[in-house]
Coordinates of C-alpha atoms and ligand atoms in Angstrom, one line a residue:
Chain A
M28 CA 25.2 -9.2 13.6
V29 CA 24.9 -12.3 11.6
D30 CA 23.4 -11.4 8.2
L31 CA 20.7 -14.0 8.0
A32 CA 18.9 -12.2 5.2
R33 CA 21.9 -12.2 2.8
K34 CA 22.9 -15.8 3.8
N35 CA 19.4 -17.1 3.3
L36 CA 19.2 -15.5 -0.1
L37 CA 22.6 -16.8 -1.3
H38 CA 21.9 -20.3 0.2
D39 CA 19.4 -21.0 -2.5
K40 CA 21.2 -19.7 -5.5
L41 CA 18.7 -20.8 -8.0
R42 CA 15.8 -19.1 -6.3
F43 CA 17.9 -16.0 -5.8
T44 CA 18.7 -16.0 -9.5
I45 CA 15.1 -16.2 -10.4
T46 CA 14.2 -13.4 -8.0
V47 CA 16.8 -11.0 -9.2
L48 CA 16.1 -11.9 -12.9
G49 CA 12.5 -11.1 -12.2
V50 CA 13.4 -7.8 -10.8
A51 CA 15.9 -7.1 -13.5
F52 CA 13.3 -7.9 -16.2
A53 CA 10.9 -5.4 -14.7
V54 CA 13.6 -2.8 -14.4
T55 CA 14.8 -3.3 -18.0
L56 CA 11.2 -3.2 -19.3
V57 CA 10.4 0.0 -17.5
L58 CA 13.7 1.8 -18.3
F59 CA 13.6 0.7 -21.9
Q60 CA 10.0 1.6 -22.5
V61 CA 10.1 4.9 -20.8
G62 CA 13.5 5.7 -22.3
L63 CA 12.2 5.0 -25.8
F64 CA 9.1 7.0 -25.1
L65 CA 11.1 10.0 -23.8
G66 CA 13.4 9.6 -26.8
L67 CA 10.4 9.8 -29.2
L68 CA 9.0 12.7 -27.3
D69 CA 12.3 14.4 -27.4
N70 CA 12.2 14.1 -31.2
A71 CA 8.8 15.7 -31.2
S72 CA 10.2 19.0 -29.8
V73 CA 13.9 18.8 -30.5
I74 CA 13.8 21.5 -33.2
I75 CA 11.6 23.8 -31.1
E76 CA 14.1 23.4 -28.3
H77 CA 17.0 24.4 -30.5
V78 CA 15.5 27.4 -32.4
Q79 CA 16.6 30.5 -30.7
A80 CA 13.1 32.0 -30.4
D81 CA 11.6 33.3 -27.2
L82 CA 8.1 33.3 -28.7
W83 CA 6.4 31.2 -31.3
I84 CA 3.4 32.7 -33.2
T85 CA 1.3 29.9 -34.6
P86 CA -1.9 29.7 -36.6
R87 CA -4.9 29.6 -34.3
N88 CA -5.3 26.1 -32.7
T89 CA -2.4 24.4 -34.2
A90 CA -2.0 21.1 -32.6
N91 CA 1.6 20.4 -33.3
V92 CA 4.6 21.9 -35.0
D93 CA 4.5 19.3 -37.7
F94 CA 0.9 20.1 -38.7
S95 CA 1.1 23.7 -39.9
K96 CA -1.6 25.9 -41.4
T97 CA -0.9 29.1 -43.3
F98 CA -1.5 32.8 -42.8
P99 CA -0.3 35.9 -44.7
E100 CA 3.4 36.4 -44.4
T101 CA 2.9 40.1 -44.0
R102 CA 1.7 39.7 -40.4
V103 CA 5.3 39.5 -39.4
H104 CA 5.4 43.3 -39.9
R105 CA 2.9 43.8 -37.2
V106 CA 5.0 41.8 -34.8
R107 CA 8.2 43.6 -35.7
S108 CA 6.7 46.9 -34.6
V109 CA 5.8 45.6 -31.2
P110 CA 8.0 47.3 -28.6
G111 CA 10.3 44.8 -27.0
V112 CA 10.6 42.6 -30.1
E113 CA 14.2 42.6 -31.3
R114 CA 13.6 40.4 -34.3
A115 CA 10.7 38.5 -35.9
D116 CA 10.9 36.2 -38.9
N117 CA 8.6 33.9 -40.8
L118 CA 9.1 30.2 -40.6
I119 CA 7.5 27.7 -43.0
V120 CA 7.2 24.1 -41.9
A121 CA 6.0 22.2 -45.0
Y122 CA 5.6 18.7 -46.3
V123 CA 7.4 18.0 -49.5
D124 CA 7.7 14.9 -51.7
V125 CA 11.1 13.7 -52.5
S126 CA 11.9 11.4 -55.4
L127 CA 14.6 9.0 -54.6
P128 CA 17.2 7.6 -57.0
S129 CA 15.4 4.3 -56.7
G130 CA 12.4 5.9 -58.3
S131 CA 10.3 5.7 -55.2
Q132 CA 8.9 8.7 -53.3
E133 CA 9.2 9.7 -49.6
G134 CA 7.7 12.5 -47.7
A135 CA 9.9 14.9 -45.8
L136 CA 9.4 17.8 -43.5
C137 CA 11.0 21.0 -44.6
Y138 CA 12.0 23.9 -42.3
A139 CA 12.3 27.1 -44.1
V140 CA 13.4 30.5 -42.9
E141 CA 15.4 33.4 -44.3
N142 CA 18.2 33.7 -41.8
F143 CA 19.1 30.3 -40.5
K144 CA 22.1 31.2 -38.4
T145 CA 20.2 34.0 -36.6
W146 CA 17.8 31.4 -35.3
G147 CA 20.4 28.8 -34.6
L148 CA 19.1 26.5 -37.2
P149 CA 20.5 23.9 -37.9
W150 CA 22.7 23.6 -34.9
D151 CA 24.9 20.8 -36.0
W152 CA 25.9 20.3 -39.6
Q153 CA 28.6 19.4 -42.1
G154 CA 29.0 21.1 -45.5
S155 CA 28.2 24.6 -46.5
D156 CA 27.1 27.4 -44.3
P157 CA 23.4 27.3 -43.6
D158 CA 23.0 30.9 -44.7
D159 CA 24.2 29.7 -48.2
L160 CA 20.8 28.0 -48.6
R161 CA 19.4 31.3 -49.9
R162 CA 21.8 31.3 -52.8
G163 CA 20.0 28.8 -55.0
P164 CA 18.0 25.6 -55.2
Y165 CA 19.8 24.2 -52.2
V166 CA 18.8 21.9 -49.4
M167 CA 20.3 20.5 -46.3
I168 CA 19.1 17.2 -45.1
D169 CA 19.4 15.6 -41.6
A170 CA 21.5 12.5 -41.3
H171 CA 18.7 10.5 -39.7
S172 CA 16.8 10.8 -43.0
E173 CA 19.1 8.2 -44.5
Q174 CA 16.9 5.6 -42.8
R175 CA 14.3 6.4 -45.4
F176 CA 16.2 8.2 -48.2
G177 CA 19.1 5.8 -48.3
P178 CA 22.6 7.1 -48.1
F179 CA 23.3 10.5 -49.5
E180 CA 26.4 12.8 -49.7
V181 CA 26.9 16.5 -49.7
G182 CA 27.1 17.6 -53.4
E183 CA 24.5 15.2 -54.7
Y184 CA 21.2 16.1 -56.0
R185 CA 17.7 15.0 -55.1
E186 CA 14.4 15.9 -56.7
F187 CA 12.1 17.8 -54.4
L188 CA 8.6 17.7 -56.1
D189 CA 9.8 18.4 -59.7
R190 CA 12.8 20.4 -58.9
R191 CA 16.4 19.2 -58.8
M192 CA 18.0 20.5 -55.6
K193 CA 21.6 20.3 -54.5
I194 CA 22.4 18.9 -51.1
I195 CA 24.8 21.4 -49.6
G196 CA 24.9 20.1 -46.1
K197 CA 24.1 17.3 -43.8
T198 CA 22.7 18.1 -40.4
N199 CA 22.5 16.1 -37.2
G200 CA 19.9 15.8 -34.5
A201 CA 17.0 17.4 -36.3
N202 CA 14.1 15.0 -36.0
T203 CA 10.4 14.6 -35.8
F204 CA 8.2 12.4 -33.6
T205 CA 7.4 10.2 -36.6
T206 CA 11.1 10.1 -37.5
M207 CA 10.1 11.6 -40.9
P208 CA 13.1 13.0 -42.7
V209 CA 13.9 16.7 -41.9
T210 CA 15.2 19.1 -44.5
F211 CA 16.1 22.8 -44.5
M212 CA 15.8 25.2 -47.4
D213 CA 15.3 28.9 -47.8
L214 CA 11.9 30.5 -47.2
R215 CA 11.7 31.8 -50.8
T216 CA 12.7 28.4 -52.2
I217 CA 9.8 26.6 -50.5
Q218 CA 7.4 29.3 -51.5
E219 CA 8.5 28.9 -55.1
L220 CA 8.4 25.1 -54.9
I221 CA 4.8 25.0 -53.6
P222 CA 3.4 28.4 -54.7
D223 CA -0.2 27.3 -54.5
R224 CA 0.1 26.9 -50.8
Y225 CA 2.9 29.1 -49.7
E226 CA 3.2 32.1 -52.0
G227 CA 2.8 35.1 -49.8
Q228 CA 2.1 32.8 -46.9
S229 CA 3.8 31.7 -43.7
T230 CA 3.1 29.0 -41.1
Y231 CA 4.9 30.4 -38.0
I232 CA 6.6 33.6 -36.8
L233 CA 9.6 33.3 -34.6
V234 CA 10.2 36.1 -32.2
K235 CA 13.3 37.1 -30.3
L236 CA 12.9 39.6 -27.5
A237 CA 15.0 42.7 -27.0
P238 CA 17.2 42.5 -23.8
G239 CA 15.2 43.4 -20.7
A240 CA 11.9 43.1 -22.5
N241 CA 9.0 41.8 -20.5
L242 CA 8.0 38.5 -22.1
E243 CA 4.4 38.5 -20.9
A244 CA 3.8 42.1 -21.9
V245 CA 5.2 41.5 -25.4
R246 CA 3.2 38.3 -25.7
A247 CA 0.0 40.2 -24.7
E248 CA 0.7 43.0 -27.2
I249 CA 1.4 40.5 -30.0
Q250 CA -1.8 38.6 -29.2
S251 CA -3.8 41.7 -29.3
R252 CA -2.4 42.6 -32.7
L253 CA -2.8 39.1 -34.1
P254 CA -6.2 37.9 -32.9
Y255 CA -6.1 35.0 -35.4
N256 CA -2.9 33.6 -34.1
D257 CA -1.7 32.0 -30.9
V258 CA 1.4 33.1 -29.1
Y259 CA 3.5 30.6 -27.1
T260 CA 6.7 30.7 -25.2
R261 CA 9.2 28.2 -26.5
R262 CA 8.6 26.0 -23.4
E263 CA 4.8 26.0 -23.9
W264 CA 5.1 25.2 -27.6
A265 CA 7.5 22.4 -27.0
D266 CA 5.2 21.0 -24.3
Q267 CA 2.2 21.3 -26.5
S268 CA 3.9 19.5 -29.4
R269 CA 4.9 16.7 -27.1
A270 CA 1.5 16.5 -25.3
Y271 CA -0.1 16.2 -28.7
W272 CA 1.7 12.9 -29.4
I273 CA 1.1 11.5 -26.0
K274 CA -2.6 12.0 -26.3
S275 CA -3.2 11.3 -30.0
T276 CA -1.2 8.1 -30.2
G277 CA -2.3 6.6 -27.0
L278 CA 1.4 6.0 -26.4
G279 CA 1.1 7.4 -22.9
F280 CA -1.4 4.7 -22.1
T281 CA 0.6 1.9 -23.7
M282 CA 3.7 3.0 -21.8
G283 CA 1.7 3.2 -18.5
L284 CA 0.4 -0.3 -19.2
T285 CA 3.9 -1.6 -19.8
V286 CA 5.3 0.0 -16.7
F287 CA 2.3 -1.4 -14.7
L288 CA 2.9 -4.9 -16.1
G289 CA 6.6 -4.7 -15.4
C290 CA 6.0 -3.7 -11.8
L291 CA 3.4 -6.4 -11.5
V292 CA 5.8 -9.1 -12.8
G293 CA 8.5 -7.8 -10.4
I294 CA 6.2 -7.7 -7.4
V295 CA 4.7 -11.1 -8.1
I296 CA 8.1 -12.8 -8.6
V297 CA 9.7 -11.2 -5.5
A298 CA 6.6 -11.9 -3.4
Q299 CA 6.3 -15.4 -4.6
T300 CA 10.0 -16.4 -4.0
L301 CA 10.1 -14.6 -0.7
Y302 CA 6.9 -16.3 0.4
T303 CA 8.1 -19.7 -0.6
S304 CA 11.4 -19.1 1.3
T305 CA 9.5 -17.9 4.4
M306 CA 7.2 -21.0 4.2
E307 CA 10.3 -23.2 4.1
H308 CA 11.8 -21.5 7.2
L309 CA 8.6 -21.4 9.3
R310 CA 10.1 -23.7 12.0
E311 CA 13.3 -21.7 12.2
F312 CA 11.4 -18.4 12.4
G313 CA 9.2 -20.1 15.1
T314 CA 12.5 -20.9 16.9
L315 CA 13.5 -17.2 16.7
K316 CA 10.1 -16.3 18.2
A317 CA 10.6 -18.9 21.0
I318 CA 14.0 -17.5 21.7
G319 CA 12.3 -14.1 22.2
G320 CA 12.5 -12.5 18.7
S321 CA 9.6 -10.2 17.9
N322 CA 7.6 -10.2 14.7
G323 CA 9.2 -6.9 13.9
F324 CA 12.6 -8.5 14.1
I325 CA 11.6 -11.1 11.6
Y326 CA 9.9 -8.5 9.3
R327 CA 13.2 -6.7 9.2
I328 CA 15.0 -9.8 8.0
L329 CA 12.4 -10.4 5.3
T330 CA 12.5 -6.7 4.2
R331 CA 16.2 -6.9 4.0
Q332 CA 16.0 -10.0 1.8
A333 CA 13.7 -8.1 -0.4
L334 CA 15.9 -5.0 -0.5
I335 CA 19.0 -7.0 -1.4
S336 CA 17.1 -8.7 -4.2
G337 CA 15.9 -5.3 -5.3
V338 CA 19.3 -3.7 -5.4
V339 CA 20.9 -6.6 -7.2
G340 CA 18.0 -6.9 -9.6
F341 CA 18.0 -3.2 -10.3
V342 CA 21.7 -3.2 -11.2
L343 CA 21.3 -6.3 -13.4
G344 CA 18.4 -4.7 -15.1
A345 CA 19.7 -1.2 -15.5
V346 CA 23.3 -1.8 -16.6
P347 CA 22.4 -3.6 -19.9
V348 CA 20.0 -0.8 -20.8
Y349 CA 22.7 1.8 -20.3
L350 CA 25.3 -0.3 -22.1
L351 CA 23.0 -0.9 -25.0
R352 CA 22.2 2.7 -25.5
P353 CA 24.8 3.4 -28.2
L354 CA 23.7 0.2 -30.1
I355 CA 20.1 1.4 -30.0
A356 CA 21.1 4.8 -31.2
Q357 CA 22.7 3.2 -34.2
G358 CA 19.4 1.7 -35.0
G359 CA 18.0 5.2 -35.3
M360 CA 16.2 5.1 -31.9
K361 CA 16.9 7.4 -29.1
L362 CA 16.8 6.2 -25.5
I363 CA 16.6 9.0 -23.0
I364 CA 16.8 8.1 -19.3
P365 CA 17.2 11.3 -17.2
N366 CA 19.2 10.7 -14.0
D367 CA 16.3 11.5 -11.7
F368 CA 14.1 9.0 -13.6
G369 CA 16.8 6.3 -13.1
L370 CA 16.8 7.2 -9.4
F371 CA 13.0 7.1 -9.4
V372 CA 13.0 3.6 -10.9
M373 CA 15.5 2.5 -8.4
L374 CA 13.4 3.8 -5.5
G375 CA 10.3 2.3 -7.1
T376 CA 12.1 -1.1 -7.4
L377 CA 13.0 -1.0 -3.7
L378 CA 9.5 0.0 -2.8
M379 CA 8.1 -2.7 -4.9
C380 CA 10.3 -5.3 -3.1
V381 CA 9.4 -4.0 0.3
A382 CA 5.7 -4.3 -0.7
A383 CA 6.3 -7.8 -1.9
S384 CA 8.0 -8.8 1.4
M385 CA 4.8 -7.6 3.2
V386 CA 3.0 -10.5 1.7
S387 CA 5.0 -12.8 4.0
F388 CA 4.4 -10.6 7.1
R389 CA 1.0 -12.1 7.9
K390 CA 2.5 -15.6 7.7
V391 CA 5.2 -14.7 10.1
A392 CA 2.8 -13.0 12.5
S393 CA 0.7 -16.2 12.5
I394 CA 3.6 -18.4 13.4
D395 CA 3.0 -19.9 16.9
P396 CA 6.3 -20.3 18.7
A397 CA 4.7 -23.4 20.3
L398 CA 4.9 -24.9 16.9
V399 CA 8.6 -25.6 17.3
F400 CA 7.8 -28.2 20.0
R401 CA 5.6 -30.2 17.7
G402 CA 7.3 -33.0 16.0
Chain B
M14 CA 17.0 -22.5 45.4
I15 CA 13.8 -22.6 43.3
I16 CA 14.3 -20.9 39.9
A17 CA 11.0 -21.8 38.1
E18 CA 7.7 -22.8 39.5
T19 CA 4.1 -23.4 38.7
K20 CA 1.2 -23.2 41.2
G21 CA -2.2 -24.7 40.4
V22 CA -1.6 -24.3 36.7
T23 CA -4.3 -25.4 34.4
K24 CA -4.6 -25.2 30.6
S25 CA -7.8 -25.9 28.7
Y26 CA -8.5 -25.9 25.0
R27 CA -11.9 -25.3 23.6
E28 CA -12.9 -27.5 20.7
G29 CA -16.3 -26.6 19.5
R30 CA -18.6 -26.7 22.5
E31 CA -16.3 -29.0 24.5
T32 CA -13.5 -27.9 26.7
F33 CA -10.4 -30.1 27.1
R34 CA -8.4 -29.7 30.2
V35 CA -4.9 -30.6 29.2
L36 CA -3.2 -29.6 32.5
D37 CA -5.1 -29.8 35.7
G38 CA -3.7 -28.0 38.7
I39 CA 0.0 -28.6 38.3
D40 CA 2.3 -27.6 41.2
F41 CA 5.9 -28.0 40.1
S42 CA 9.2 -26.5 40.9
L43 CA 12.7 -26.6 39.4
Q44 CA 15.8 -25.9 41.5
R45 CA 19.1 -24.4 40.4
G46 CA 21.7 -27.1 39.6
E47 CA 19.2 -30.0 39.1
I48 CA 18.0 -32.1 36.2
V49 CA 14.4 -33.2 36.2
A50 CA 13.0 -35.7 33.8
L51 CA 9.3 -35.3 32.9
E52 CA 7.8 -38.6 31.7
G53 CA 4.3 -39.5 30.6
P54 CA 2.3 -41.1 27.8
S55 CA 1.7 -39.3 24.6
G56 CA -0.9 -36.6 25.0
S57 CA -0.5 -36.4 28.7
G58 CA 0.5 -32.7 28.6
K59 CA 4.3 -32.7 28.8
T60 CA 4.9 -30.3 26.0
T61 CA 2.2 -28.1 27.2
L62 CA 3.7 -27.9 30.6
L63 CA 7.1 -27.2 29.2
S64 CA 5.7 -24.4 27.0
I65 CA 4.0 -22.8 29.9
L66 CA 7.1 -23.0 32.0
G67 CA 9.0 -21.5 29.1
C68 CA 6.6 -18.6 28.8
I69 CA 5.6 -19.7 25.3
L70 CA 2.0 -20.5 26.3
S71 CA 0.0 -18.7 28.9
P72 CA -1.9 -20.9 31.4
T73 CA -5.7 -20.7 31.6
D74 CA -5.4 -20.5 35.3
G75 CA -2.7 -20.6 38.0
E76 CA 0.6 -18.9 38.7
I77 CA 4.1 -19.0 37.2
R78 CA 7.2 -17.7 38.8
I79 CA 10.5 -17.4 37.0
E80 CA 13.6 -16.4 38.9
G81 CA 11.4 -15.2 41.8
R82 CA 9.2 -13.0 39.6
T83 CA 5.5 -13.8 39.0
I84 CA 4.7 -13.8 35.4
G85 CA 1.3 -12.1 35.2
P86 CA -1.1 -12.1 32.2
R87 CA 0.3 -8.8 31.0
A88 CA 4.0 -9.7 31.4
D89 CA 6.3 -9.3 28.4
L90 CA 6.8 -13.0 27.7
N91 CA 9.4 -12.3 24.9
A92 CA 11.6 -10.5 27.4
V93 CA 11.4 -13.3 29.9
R94 CA 12.3 -15.8 27.3
K95 CA 15.2 -13.8 26.1
Q96 CA 16.6 -13.3 29.6
S97 CA 15.9 -16.5 31.4
I98 CA 15.2 -19.5 29.2
G99 CA 17.1 -21.7 26.7
F100 CA 15.2 -24.2 24.6
V101 CA 16.2 -27.4 23.0
F102 CA 13.8 -29.1 20.7
Q103 CA 13.4 -32.6 19.3
Q104 CA 14.0 -31.1 15.9
Y105 CA 17.0 -29.0 15.7
N106 CA 15.5 -26.1 13.8
L107 CA 18.8 -24.7 12.6
F108 CA 18.9 -22.2 9.7
P109 CA 20.4 -24.3 6.9
A110 CA 22.1 -21.2 5.4
L111 CA 24.0 -20.4 8.6
S112 CA 27.0 -22.2 9.9
A113 CA 26.9 -23.9 13.3
R114 CA 28.6 -20.9 15.0
E115 CA 26.4 -18.4 13.1
N116 CA 23.2 -20.2 14.2
V117 CA 24.3 -19.8 17.8
E118 CA 25.5 -16.2 17.3
F119 CA 22.3 -15.2 15.6
A120 CA 20.3 -16.5 18.5
L121 CA 22.4 -14.1 20.7
N122 CA 21.7 -11.3 18.2
V123 CA 18.0 -11.9 18.7
K124 CA 18.5 -11.7 22.4
G125 CA 20.2 -8.3 22.0
M126 CA 23.8 -9.3 22.1
T127 CA 25.8 -8.2 19.0
G128 CA 29.2 -7.8 17.5
G129 CA 32.4 -9.2 19.1
P130 CA 30.8 -10.2 22.4
A131 CA 28.1 -12.3 20.6
R132 CA 30.8 -13.9 18.5
R133 CA 32.9 -14.8 21.5
E134 CA 30.0 -16.1 23.4
A135 CA 28.9 -18.2 20.5
E136 CA 32.4 -19.7 20.2
R137 CA 32.5 -20.4 23.9
A138 CA 29.2 -22.2 23.7
M139 CA 30.5 -24.2 20.7
D140 CA 33.5 -25.2 22.7
L141 CA 31.3 -26.2 25.6
V142 CA 29.4 -28.7 23.5
G143 CA 32.6 -30.1 22.0
L144 CA 32.2 -28.7 18.5
T145 CA 35.4 -26.6 18.4
D146 CA 36.5 -28.1 15.1
R147 CA 33.0 -27.9 13.4
K148 CA 32.2 -24.3 14.0
E149 CA 32.0 -23.2 10.4
F150 CA 30.2 -26.3 9.1
L151 CA 26.7 -25.9 7.7
P152 CA 24.0 -28.0 9.3
R153 CA 23.8 -30.2 6.3
D154 CA 27.4 -31.3 6.9
L155 CA 26.8 -32.2 10.5
S156 CA 25.4 -35.5 11.9
G157 CA 22.2 -35.6 13.9
G158 CA 24.1 -35.7 17.2
Q159 CA 26.3 -32.8 16.1
K160 CA 23.2 -30.8 15.1
Q161 CA 21.6 -31.4 18.5
R162 CA 24.9 -30.1 20.1
V163 CA 24.6 -27.0 18.0
A164 CA 21.0 -26.6 19.2
I165 CA 22.2 -27.1 22.8
A166 CA 24.9 -24.5 22.3
R167 CA 22.3 -22.1 21.0
A168 CA 20.2 -22.8 24.2
L169 CA 23.2 -22.3 26.4
A170 CA 24.6 -19.2 24.9
G171 CA 24.0 -16.1 26.9
S172 CA 23.8 -18.3 30.0
P173 CA 20.1 -18.4 30.7
P174 CA 19.5 -20.1 34.1
I175 CA 16.7 -22.3 32.9
L176 CA 17.1 -25.0 30.1
L177 CA 14.0 -26.6 28.8
A178 CA 14.4 -29.6 26.5
D179 CA 11.6 -31.5 24.7
E180 CA 12.7 -35.0 23.7
P181 CA 16.2 -33.9 22.8
T182 CA 17.4 -37.5 22.2
A183 CA 14.4 -38.8 20.3
N184 CA 16.1 -38.5 16.9
L185 CA 19.4 -39.9 18.1
D186 CA 20.7 -43.4 18.6
T187 CA 21.4 -44.7 22.1
Q188 CA 25.1 -43.8 22.0
N189 CA 24.6 -40.3 20.7
G190 CA 21.7 -39.8 23.1
A191 CA 23.8 -40.8 26.0
Q192 CA 26.5 -38.4 24.9
I193 CA 24.1 -35.5 24.7
L194 CA 22.6 -36.3 28.1
G195 CA 26.1 -36.5 29.6
L196 CA 26.8 -33.1 28.0
F197 CA 23.7 -31.7 29.5
R198 CA 24.6 -33.0 33.0
D199 CA 28.1 -31.5 32.9
L200 CA 26.8 -28.2 31.7
V201 CA 24.1 -27.9 34.3
R202 CA 26.5 -28.9 37.1
R203 CA 29.3 -26.7 36.0
E204 CA 27.3 -23.6 35.5
N205 CA 24.7 -24.3 38.2
R206 CA 21.7 -24.1 35.8
A207 CA 18.4 -26.0 35.9
L208 CA 17.2 -28.4 33.2
L209 CA 13.8 -29.9 32.7
V210 CA 13.8 -32.7 30.1
V211 CA 10.7 -34.1 28.6
T212 CA 11.3 -37.6 27.4
H213 CA 10.1 -41.1 26.6
D214 CA 13.7 -42.3 26.6
P215 CA 14.4 -44.6 29.5
Q216 CA 18.1 -43.8 29.7
V217 CA 17.3 -40.2 30.6
R218 CA 16.3 -41.5 34.1
S219 CA 19.9 -42.4 35.0
F220 CA 21.0 -38.8 34.3
A221 CA 18.2 -37.1 36.2
D222 CA 18.1 -36.0 39.8
R223 CA 14.3 -36.4 39.9
V224 CA 11.8 -38.0 37.7
V225 CA 8.4 -36.4 37.5
R226 CA 5.5 -38.3 35.9
I227 CA 2.4 -36.8 34.3
R228 CA -0.8 -38.5 33.4
D229 CA -3.9 -36.9 31.9
G230 CA -2.6 -33.5 32.9
R231 CA -1.9 -34.3 36.6
L232 CA 1.5 -35.0 38.2
L233 CA 2.0 -38.4 39.9
P234 CA 4.0 -38.9 43.0
E235 CA 7.7 -38.6 42.3
L236 CA 10.1 -41.5 41.8
D237 CA 13.6 -41.6 43.1
P238 CA 15.7 -42.3 40.0
A239 CA 18.2 -44.2 42.2
I240 CA 15.5 -46.8 43.0
G241 CA 14.6 -47.0 39.3
Q242 CA 11.4 -48.3 37.7
Ligands
LIG2 N1 -3.2 -25.9 20.4 C1 -4.0 -26.9 20.9 N2 -5.3 -26.9 20.7 C2 -6.0 -28.0 21.1 N3 -5.5 -29.0 21.8 C3 -4.2 -29.0 22.1 C4 -3.3 -28.0 21.6 N4 -2.1 -28.2 22.0 C5 -2.1 -29.4 22.6 N5 -3.4 -29.9 22.7 C6 -3.8 -31.1 23.3 O1 -3.3 -31.2 24.6 C7 -3.0 -32.5 24.9 C8 -1.5 -32.6 25.5 O2 -0.7 -32.2 24.4 P1 0.9 -32.2 24.6 O3 1.5 -31.8 23.3 O4 1.2 -31.4 25.8 O5 1.2 -33.8 24.9 P2 2.6 -34.5 25.1 O6 2.6 -35.1 26.4 O7 3.7 -33.6 24.8 O8 2.5 -35.6 24.0 P3 3.7 -36.3 23.1 O9 4.4 -37.2 24.0 O10 2.9 -37.0 22.1 O11 4.5 -35.2 22.6 C9 -3.1 -33.4 23.7 O12 -4.3 -34.1 23.8 C10 -3.3 -32.3 22.6 O13 -4.1 -32.8 21.6
LIG3 MG1 5.2 -33.5 23.3

């Protein structure tokens, strides 16, 4: 079969270029926007995902892991005595002010527990063992914090509130939605640092289940013993922390709008160039009809033109995004494009192109083969 | 042997309240192996008659028979055209993106012939019209006469028994026109086809077996081309 669709496209190189660049633009925009969005969202729950807790006990109606409220630290005893609980520990998530060598101040989020390694926190670090944090006024700081703190090295000191603390380790991958610096210190250290707020207090309780324990049963029991707290599974708590940012920042809407605009641009460009091309070939399509070609036959040619534009455009749009990912990561941004989302965008692109080709269908259907006899 | 025929064919167009009768009771027949020239002033209904005979338009009234079969109002006109009819137009209507050979081959694809057979048939048709050495040229690199040859090859390919040509020489100079007409005559004779040529071109007469004249939608008595004007 002579591939009229492909030859038609390649015959007008300029138009083909415009078409595929239009598609590529839409694809890049969507992949980039959604990738950044997912990257930010991933930050919002990355610590929750890494902490080896089956259940998170939070103060009543806590919107988000970063926004903690306090409750008496002794409640943890009630949890430890619930059958099926292997281990339960307090976790304080607190804001602290850090004075920088430059003299300016930055806020940081501090994660504080007593037994870091038991909870798998942090999960990637250089320097001393995390369990050494309890041995003195020590802190570990995540590498991404350098964006705001400026460069720092293990062994240096920084002033947290009014206290000089030694940096005994640098962690990787611990982040927050707002990209606020993340630090780790011992539970007692933070309680001493901010006694007004945290002495005898905690903000979360992490729970690890005994092997074979029934998660729902344990959760119900804890809930009944701690009526002023909420109990979440790790999954629920991570989802809730992400959902908070989607709703509260309107980011979901912005992203939806960008995706919509990207699709619109793609559809309009493909529809427009395909339609122009169809208009230019009316006589030839009329000839096909005179020869005996059906509308369906011509639709298939147009659809194929659209699909070819879609595939080429998708590749042109997607490849740079994937290639640029490391560069973006250097800029402190994370781009997350799950494979099935990439596939989804590809199918969406093809669907968009087919939809665009339909704009020309009516024109083709209206071609009167008698037209070709007219001079 | 009659291969295409109209009986009492009329065609009317409605324009507002008025009805224009463009064809008025046309009885016409085309035999295998003959070339018929259809002459008449502008607006007399030549193209309309050709379109009806080619199953592109349906008549308002009357009967059409193609290869012995009556084409009723419910007939699949696409199928009849695919099978029985080859068209040549005043404008060549070649796809600019396809080479000469591809234009012919693609027409065969439309008719349902694909792959190697379509390619070989396209090459054969190209040879028949004398374009053996121009097969892979794009239309823009061909002269008007060569483009019309490609269009003729496209009409011939697949060997439809009926060829219908509307002013095939109108865009060509006298010499090229004569060559195209000569080509038509050879092809029709060699393959025993039938050709109806609509024309204003006086030189067509000398190539035709019969000259049919139409005026205001009615056929006039026939001329013997040997006797001339
Ligand atoms: N679709 C249509 N609607 C209305 N009138 C039409 C239509 N097609 C043709 N006609 C009219 O029918 C008449 C015959 O047209 P036709 O094209 O058959 O003439 P023709 O003999 O081929 O003329 P020419 O030599 O100029 O090509 C003309 O008056 C034309 O205006
Ligand atoms: Mg005409």
